[in-house]
Amino acid sequence: MAAVVGSQDLRRPAVVALRTLAVAACYYASARLGLLRELVVEGAVVSPIWPPTGVAVACLLLLGLRCWPGITLGALFVVLSLTSLSPSVLAILAGNTGAPVVGYLLLRRAGFRTDLARLRDGLALVFLGAFTAMLISATTGAATLVATGRLAWAGFWPVWLAWWVGDAMGVLLVTPVLLLLARVRRPLPLRRWKEALALTVVACCLLPVAARSSVSVLYLVYPLLIWTALRFQLAGSVLCALFASVLATVAATDHIGPFERLNRVEVMLKLQTFNGAMALTALLLSAVISEQIQTRRSVERACQELVEVLGHLTAGDPADGRTRAEPGGTAGRRQDE
């Protein structure tokens, strides 16, 4: 027994260390992807979509609060890959760790469910996990740049806005995809695979044209987004929104298509407005549809149970299946005899 307890005590720190390293590796890898596309605002380089915030919130929702050291470690690796270690780095690490942790605590207090099958879950992720919590990282980051002299006071609000929107977009676009992947259990039927393949082909043909065309046709994304939400709910809508957002971000950073003749501020505003509206549409529409489907299934089950009860009553049997004693039965006849 002592040997078993000793092996469990040794195993637990190893599991904690591996989980921390795995979270840190995911955070760092997503940051490298986010740094592939950048926008310059008031001399500061920001990412239009910062995937690490979405990774951090998803890890907290799936693994719990105990994984926060992995987020801090991953953020440290990212900062060290961009600059040298300094006291200001600690403030940025605190903001990058505190924002997802606060978002997780707010979501848990609101009764958030990771299946995102209710409208209240979609609203909570948008307004608590993204818009509210990411105020911490944006404020901390922009204030640190001003305090260290890397940013003038006049540029505080533009940089703060770009930082906040980029972090929020990471939560809105990346977190639902990771929560969805964590719930995948069984493959789709063959008929649904055919429809999913057709939808993928349409998206691969339509979205690049909409993102790179000099004519402003980005609105063509929304019929496709509605189709995916109606047919595949969260799985279809968030993947479609993420793909469209990546293509739009590439076009914006390359200054092509609908972003060709715009200055840097106009590019940022147009891109983030498009990404935000699309992410909100995908999350809230899929949540409403999923909620309606669950309500319809509940009504159908209730109707089926009512039909079974009525069938038993019509046949002369009670609903619980027990035999009902008839008036003047065997006991009555024996008494007469």
CSV table of C-alpha atoms in Angstrom, one decimal:
chain,number,residue,atom,x,y,z
A,1,MET,CA,0.0,0.0,0.0
A,2,ALA,CA,2.8,2.4,0.8
A,3,ALA,CA,4.4,1.7,-2.6
A,4,VAL,CA,1.2,2.5,-4.4
A,5,VAL,CA,0.7,5.7,-2.5
A,6,GLY,CA,4.3,6.7,-3.2
A,7,SER,CA,3.9,6.1,-6.9
A,8,GLN,CA,0.7,8.2,-7.0
A,9,ASP,CA,2.5,11.0,-5.2
A,10,LEU,CA,5.3,10.9,-7.8
A,11,ARG,CA,2.8,10.6,-10.7
A,12,ARG,CA,0.8,13.7,-9.8
A,13,PRO,CA,3.6,16.3,-10.1
A,14,ALA,CA,4.6,14.7,-13.4
A,15,VAL,CA,1.1,15.0,-14.7
A,16,VAL,CA,0.9,18.6,-13.5
A,17,ALA,CA,4.3,19.4,-15.2
A,18,LEU,CA,3.2,17.8,-18.5
A,19,ARG,CA,-0.1,19.6,-18.5
A,20,THR,CA,1.6,22.9,-17.8
A,21,LEU,CA,4.1,22.4,-20.6
A,22,ALA,CA,1.4,21.3,-23.0
A,23,VAL,CA,-0.7,24.5,-22.3
A,24,ALA,CA,2.5,26.6,-22.7
A,25,ALA,CA,3.3,24.9,-26.0
A,26,CYS,CA,-0.2,25.4,-27.4
A,27,TYR,CA,-0.1,29.1,-26.3
A,28,TYR,CA,3.3,29.7,-27.9
A,29,ALA,CA,2.4,27.9,-31.1
A,30,SER,CA,-0.8,29.9,-31.5
A,31,ALA,CA,1.1,33.1,-30.8
A,32,ARG,CA,3.6,32.3,-33.6
A,33,LEU,CA,0.6,31.9,-35.9
A,34,GLY,CA,-0.9,35.2,-34.8
A,35,LEU,CA,2.4,37.0,-35.4
A,36,LEU,CA,2.4,35.9,-39.0
A,37,ARG,CA,0.0,38.8,-39.8
A,38,GLU,CA,0.4,42.2,-38.1
A,39,LEU,CA,-0.9,45.7,-38.3
A,40,VAL,CA,1.0,48.8,-37.3
A,41,VAL,CA,-1.0,51.3,-35.2
A,42,GLU,CA,0.7,54.5,-33.9
A,43,GLY,CA,4.1,52.8,-34.3
A,44,ALA,CA,3.1,49.7,-32.3
A,45,VAL,CA,2.7,46.3,-33.9
A,46,VAL,CA,-0.5,44.5,-33.0
A,47,SER,CA,-2.2,41.3,-34.3
A,48,PRO,CA,-5.7,41.6,-35.8
A,49,ILE,CA,-6.5,38.2,-34.3
A,50,TRP,CA,-4.5,37.1,-31.2
A,51,PRO,CA,-5.2,33.3,-31.0
A,52,PRO,CA,-3.4,32.8,-27.6
A,53,THR,CA,-6.3,34.4,-25.7
A,54,GLY,CA,-8.7,31.9,-27.3
A,55,VAL,CA,-6.4,29.1,-26.4
A,56,ALA,CA,-6.0,30.3,-22.9
A,57,VAL,CA,-9.7,30.7,-22.2
A,58,ALA,CA,-10.4,27.2,-23.8
A,59,CYS,CA,-7.7,25.6,-21.7
A,60,LEU,CA,-9.2,27.1,-18.5
A,61,LEU,CA,-12.7,26.0,-19.4
A,62,LEU,CA,-11.6,22.4,-20.2
A,63,LEU,CA,-8.9,21.9,-17.6
A,64,GLY,CA,-9.8,24.3,-14.8
A,65,LEU,CA,-8.0,27.1,-13.0
A,66,ARG,CA,-5.0,24.9,-12.2
A,67,CYS,CA,-3.6,25.3,-15.8
A,68,TRP,CA,-2.9,29.1,-15.4
A,69,PRO,CA,0.9,28.5,-14.9
A,70,GLY,CA,1.0,27.1,-18.4
A,71,ILE,CA,-0.6,30.3,-19.7
A,72,THR,CA,2.0,32.4,-17.9
A,73,LEU,CA,4.9,30.2,-19.1
A,74,GLY,CA,3.6,30.4,-22.7
A,75,ALA,CA,3.2,34.1,-22.5
A,76,LEU,CA,6.8,34.4,-21.2
A,77,PHE,CA,8.2,32.4,-24.1
A,78,VAL,CA,6.3,34.7,-26.5
A,79,VAL,CA,7.6,37.8,-24.9
A,80,LEU,CA,11.2,36.5,-24.8
A,81,SER,CA,11.0,35.6,-28.5
A,82,LEU,CA,10.2,39.3,-29.3
A,83,THR,CA,12.2,41.3,-26.7
A,84,SER,CA,14.6,40.9,-23.8
A,85,LEU,CA,13.6,40.3,-20.2
A,86,SER,CA,12.8,43.5,-18.4
A,87,PRO,CA,10.5,44.7,-15.5
A,88,SER,CA,7.9,45.8,-18.0
A,89,VAL,CA,7.6,42.2,-19.1
A,90,LEU,CA,6.2,41.2,-15.8
A,91,ALA,CA,3.3,43.7,-16.3
A,92,ILE,CA,2.5,42.2,-19.7
A,93,LEU,CA,2.7,38.7,-18.3
A,94,ALA,CA,0.3,39.7,-15.6
A,95,GLY,CA,-2.2,41.2,-18.1
A,96,ASN,CA,-1.9,38.2,-20.5
A,97,THR,CA,-2.5,35.8,-17.7
A,98,GLY,CA,-5.1,37.8,-15.7
A,99,ALA,CA,-7.4,38.5,-18.6
A,100,PRO,CA,-8.2,34.8,-19.5
A,101,VAL,CA,-8.4,33.9,-15.8
A,102,VAL,CA,-10.9,36.7,-15.1
A,103,GLY,CA,-12.8,35.6,-18.2
A,104,TYR,CA,-13.0,32.0,-16.9
A,105,LEU,CA,-14.2,33.1,-13.5
A,106,LEU,CA,-16.9,35.4,-15.0
A,107,LEU,CA,-18.0,32.6,-17.3
A,108,ARG,CA,-18.1,30.0,-14.5
A,109,ARG,CA,-20.1,32.5,-12.3
A,110,ALA,CA,-22.6,32.9,-15.2
A,111,GLY,CA,-23.2,29.2,-15.4
A,112,PHE,CA,-21.4,28.8,-18.8
A,113,ARG,CA,-21.7,25.5,-20.5
A,114,THR,CA,-18.9,24.5,-23.0
A,115,ASP,CA,-21.4,23.0,-25.5
A,116,LEU,CA,-22.6,26.5,-26.4
A,117,ALA,CA,-26.0,25.1,-27.0
A,118,ARG,CA,-27.9,27.9,-25.3
A,119,LEU,CA,-28.2,31.6,-26.3
A,120,ARG,CA,-27.1,32.6,-22.8
A,121,ASP,CA,-23.8,30.7,-23.3
A,122,GLY,CA,-23.1,32.6,-26.5
A,123,LEU,CA,-23.9,35.9,-24.9
A,124,ALA,CA,-21.7,35.1,-21.9
A,125,LEU,CA,-18.7,34.2,-24.1
A,126,VAL,CA,-19.1,37.4,-26.1
A,127,PHE,CA,-19.7,39.9,-23.4
A,128,LEU,CA,-17.9,38.3,-20.4
A,129,GLY,CA,-15.2,36.1,-21.8
A,130,ALA,CA,-14.2,38.4,-24.7
A,131,PHE,CA,-15.3,42.0,-24.4
A,132,THR,CA,-15.1,42.4,-20.6
A,133,ALA,CA,-12.1,40.2,-19.6
A,134,MET,CA,-9.9,41.4,-22.5
A,135,LEU,CA,-10.0,44.9,-21.2
A,136,ILE,CA,-7.4,43.8,-18.6
A,137,SER,CA,-4.8,42.7,-21.1
A,138,ALA,CA,-5.4,45.7,-23.5
A,139,THR,CA,-5.2,48.2,-20.7
A,140,THR,CA,-2.1,46.6,-19.1
A,141,GLY,CA,-0.3,46.3,-22.4
A,142,ALA,CA,-1.0,49.8,-23.7
A,143,ALA,CA,-0.2,51.4,-20.3
A,144,THR,CA,3.1,49.5,-20.1
A,145,LEU,CA,4.1,50.8,-23.6
A,146,VAL,CA,3.3,54.4,-22.4
A,147,ALA,CA,5.1,53.9,-19.1
A,148,THR,CA,8.3,52.6,-20.8
A,149,GLY,CA,8.3,55.5,-23.3
A,150,ARG,CA,7.7,53.2,-26.3
A,151,LEU,CA,4.3,54.9,-27.0
A,152,ALA,CA,3.2,58.5,-26.7
A,153,TRP,CA,0.1,59.4,-24.7
A,154,ALA,CA,-1.6,60.5,-27.9
A,155,GLY,CA,-1.3,56.9,-29.3
A,156,PHE,CA,-2.7,55.2,-26.1
A,157,TRP,CA,-6.3,54.9,-27.2
A,158,PRO,CA,-5.7,53.7,-30.8
A,159,VAL,CA,-3.2,51.0,-29.6
A,160,TRP,CA,-5.5,50.1,-26.7
A,161,LEU,CA,-8.5,49.6,-29.1
A,162,ALA,CA,-6.4,47.5,-31.5
A,163,TRP,CA,-5.0,45.4,-28.7
A,164,TRP,CA,-8.5,44.9,-27.1
A,165,VAL,CA,-10.2,44.0,-30.3
A,166,GLY,CA,-7.4,41.6,-31.3
A,167,ASP,CA,-7.6,39.7,-28.0
A,168,ALA,CA,-11.4,39.7,-28.1
A,169,MET,CA,-11.3,38.2,-31.6
A,170,GLY,CA,-9.1,35.5,-30.4
A,171,VAL,CA,-11.7,34.5,-27.8
A,172,LEU,CA,-14.6,34.8,-30.2
A,173,LEU,CA,-13.0,32.9,-33.1
A,174,VAL,CA,-10.6,30.4,-31.5
A,175,THR,CA,-12.3,29.4,-28.2
A,176,PRO,CA,-15.5,27.9,-29.8
A,177,VAL,CA,-13.4,25.9,-32.2
A,178,LEU,CA,-11.3,24.3,-29.4
A,179,LEU,CA,-14.4,23.6,-27.3
A,180,LEU,CA,-16.0,22.0,-30.3
A,181,LEU,CA,-13.0,19.8,-31.0
A,182,ALA,CA,-12.9,18.7,-27.4
A,183,ARG,CA,-16.5,17.4,-27.7
A,184,VAL,CA,-16.0,15.4,-31.0
A,185,ARG,CA,-17.0,11.8,-30.3
A,186,ARG,CA,-18.4,10.1,-33.4
A,187,PRO,CA,-18.2,10.7,-37.1
A,188,LEU,CA,-21.1,12.1,-39.1
A,189,PRO,CA,-23.4,9.9,-41.2
A,190,LEU,CA,-22.5,9.5,-44.8
A,191,ARG,CA,-25.3,11.8,-45.9
A,192,ARG,CA,-24.1,14.6,-43.7
A,193,TRP,CA,-20.5,14.1,-44.9
A,194,LYS,CA,-21.7,14.7,-48.4
A,195,GLU,CA,-23.4,17.9,-47.4
A,196,ALA,CA,-20.4,19.0,-45.4
A,197,LEU,CA,-18.1,18.3,-48.4
A,198,ALA,CA,-20.3,20.3,-50.7
A,199,LEU,CA,-20.4,23.2,-48.2
A,200,THR,CA,-16.6,23.1,-47.9
A,201,VAL,CA,-16.2,23.3,-51.7
A,202,VAL,CA,-18.5,26.3,-51.9
A,203,ALA,CA,-16.6,28.0,-49.0
A,204,CYS,CA,-13.3,27.4,-50.7
A,205,CYS,CA,-14.5,28.8,-53.9
A,206,LEU,CA,-16.5,31.8,-52.6
A,207,LEU,CA,-14.6,33.1,-49.6
A,208,PRO,CA,-11.2,33.7,-51.3
A,209,VAL,CA,-13.0,35.6,-54.1
A,210,ALA,CA,-14.9,37.7,-51.5
A,211,ALA,CA,-11.8,38.5,-49.5
A,212,ARG,CA,-9.5,39.4,-52.5
A,213,SER,CA,-11.9,41.0,-54.9
A,214,SER,CA,-11.5,44.8,-55.5
A,215,VAL,CA,-15.2,45.0,-55.4
A,216,SER,CA,-16.5,45.0,-51.8
A,217,VAL,CA,-18.4,41.7,-51.7
A,218,LEU,CA,-17.5,40.6,-48.2
A,219,TYR,CA,-21.2,40.5,-47.4
A,220,LEU,CA,-21.4,37.3,-49.5
A,221,VAL,CA,-20.0,35.5,-46.5
A,222,TYR,CA,-23.2,35.9,-44.5
A,223,PRO,CA,-25.5,33.6,-46.6
A,224,LEU,CA,-22.8,30.9,-46.3
A,225,LEU,CA,-22.6,31.5,-42.6
A,226,ILE,CA,-26.3,31.2,-42.2
A,227,TRP,CA,-26.4,28.0,-44.2
A,228,THR,CA,-23.7,26.4,-42.1
A,229,ALA,CA,-25.4,27.5,-38.9
A,230,LEU,CA,-28.7,26.1,-40.0
A,231,ARG,CA,-27.3,22.7,-41.1
A,232,PHE,CA,-24.4,22.1,-38.7
A,233,GLN,CA,-25.0,24.6,-35.9
A,234,LEU,CA,-21.9,25.5,-34.0
A,235,ALA,CA,-19.6,23.2,-35.8
A,236,GLY,CA,-20.3,24.7,-39.2
A,237,SER,CA,-20.7,28.3,-38.2
A,238,VAL,CA,-17.5,28.8,-36.2
A,239,LEU,CA,-15.3,26.9,-38.7
A,240,CYS,CA,-16.8,29.0,-41.5
A,241,ALA,CA,-16.3,32.2,-39.5
A,242,LEU,CA,-12.7,31.3,-38.7
A,243,PHE,CA,-11.8,30.5,-42.3
A,244,ALA,CA,-13.4,33.7,-43.5
A,245,SER,CA,-11.6,35.8,-40.8
A,246,VAL,CA,-8.2,34.3,-41.7
A,247,LEU,CA,-8.7,35.2,-45.4
A,248,ALA,CA,-9.9,38.7,-44.6
A,249,THR,CA,-6.9,39.2,-42.3
A,250,VAL,CA,-4.5,38.1,-44.9
A,251,ALA,CA,-6.1,40.5,-47.5
A,252,ALA,CA,-6.0,43.3,-45.0
A,253,THR,CA,-2.4,42.9,-44.0
A,254,ASP,CA,-1.5,42.7,-47.7
A,255,HIS,CA,-3.6,45.7,-48.5
A,256,ILE,CA,-5.5,43.9,-51.4
A,257,GLY,CA,-9.1,43.5,-52.3
A,258,PRO,CA,-11.5,45.6,-50.3
A,259,PHE,CA,-8.6,47.0,-48.2
A,260,GLU,CA,-6.5,48.2,-51.1
A,261,ARG,CA,-7.0,52.0,-51.0
A,262,LEU,CA,-7.4,52.3,-47.2
A,263,ASN,CA,-4.9,53.7,-44.7
A,264,ARG,CA,-3.8,51.7,-41.7
A,265,VAL,CA,-6.5,53.0,-39.3
A,266,GLU,CA,-9.2,52.4,-41.9
A,267,VAL,CA,-7.9,48.9,-42.6
A,268,MET,CA,-8.0,48.1,-38.9
A,269,LEU,CA,-11.5,49.4,-38.4
A,270,LYS,CA,-12.9,47.7,-41.5
A,271,LEU,CA,-11.3,44.4,-40.7
A,272,GLN,CA,-12.2,44.3,-37.1
A,273,THR,CA,-15.8,45.4,-37.8
A,274,PHE,CA,-16.1,42.5,-40.3
A,275,ASN,CA,-14.5,40.0,-38.0
A,276,GLY,CA,-16.6,41.1,-35.0
A,277,ALA,CA,-19.9,41.1,-36.8
A,278,MET,CA,-19.2,37.7,-38.3
A,279,ALA,CA,-18.1,36.1,-35.0
A,280,LEU,CA,-21.2,37.5,-33.3
A,281,THR,CA,-23.4,36.2,-36.0
A,282,ALA,CA,-21.8,32.7,-36.0
A,283,LEU,CA,-22.0,32.3,-32.2
A,284,LEU,CA,-25.4,33.7,-31.5
A,285,LEU,CA,-27.2,32.3,-34.5
A,286,SER,CA,-25.9,28.8,-33.9
A,287,ALA,CA,-26.8,29.1,-30.2
A,288,VAL,CA,-30.4,30.1,-31.1
A,289,ILE,CA,-30.7,27.3,-33.6
A,290,SER,CA,-29.3,24.7,-31.2
A,291,GLU,CA,-31.7,25.9,-28.5
A,292,GLN,CA,-34.7,25.6,-30.8
A,293,ILE,CA,-33.7,22.1,-31.8
A,294,GLN,CA,-33.4,21.0,-28.2
A,295,THR,CA,-36.8,22.6,-27.4
A,296,ARG,CA,-38.4,20.7,-30.4
A,297,ARG,CA,-36.8,17.4,-29.3
A,298,SER,CA,-38.1,17.9,-25.8
A,299,VAL,CA,-41.6,18.6,-27.1
A,300,GLU,CA,-41.4,15.5,-29.4
A,301,ARG,CA,-40.4,13.3,-26.4
A,302,ALA,CA,-43.2,14.7,-24.3
A,303,CYS,CA,-45.7,14.0,-27.1
A,304,GLN,CA,-44.4,10.5,-27.5
A,305,GLU,CA,-44.8,9.8,-23.8
A,306,LEU,CA,-48.3,11.2,-23.9
A,307,VAL,CA,-49.2,9.0,-26.8
A,308,GLU,CA,-47.9,5.9,-24.9
A,309,VAL,CA,-49.9,6.9,-21.8
A,310,LEU,CA,-53.1,7.4,-23.9
A,311,GLY,CA,-52.5,4.0,-25.6
A,312,HIS,CA,-52.3,2.2,-22.3
A,313,LEU,CA,-55.5,4.0,-21.1
A,314,THR,CA,-57.3,3.1,-24.3
A,315,ALA,CA,-56.3,-0.5,-23.9
A,316,GLY,CA,-57.6,-0.6,-20.4
A,317,ASP,CA,-54.2,-0.9,-18.7
A,318,PRO,CA,-52.8,1.7,-16.3
A,319,ALA,CA,-49.8,3.8,-17.5
A,320,ASP,CA,-47.3,2.0,-15.2
A,321,GLY,CA,-48.1,-1.4,-16.8
A,322,ARG,CA,-49.6,-3.1,-13.7
A,323,THR,CA,-52.7,-5.2,-14.0
A,324,ARG,CA,-55.8,-3.5,-12.8
A,325,ALA,CA,-58.4,-5.5,-10.7
A,326,GLU,CA,-61.8,-5.6,-12.4
A,327,PRO,CA,-65.0,-5.0,-10.4
A,328,GLY,CA,-66.7,-8.3,-9.5
A,329,GLY,CA,-63.6,-10.3,-10.1
A,330,THR,CA,-62.5,-13.7,-8.8
A,331,ALA,CA,-62.6,-12.7,-5.1
A,332,GLY,CA,-66.2,-11.5,-5.5
A,333,ARG,CA,-67.3,-14.7,-7.2
A,334,ARG,CA,-65.7,-16.9,-4.5
A,335,GLN,CA,-67.6,-14.9,-1.8
A,336,ASP,CA,-70.9,-15.4,-3.7
A,337,GLU,CA,-70.2,-19.2,-3.8
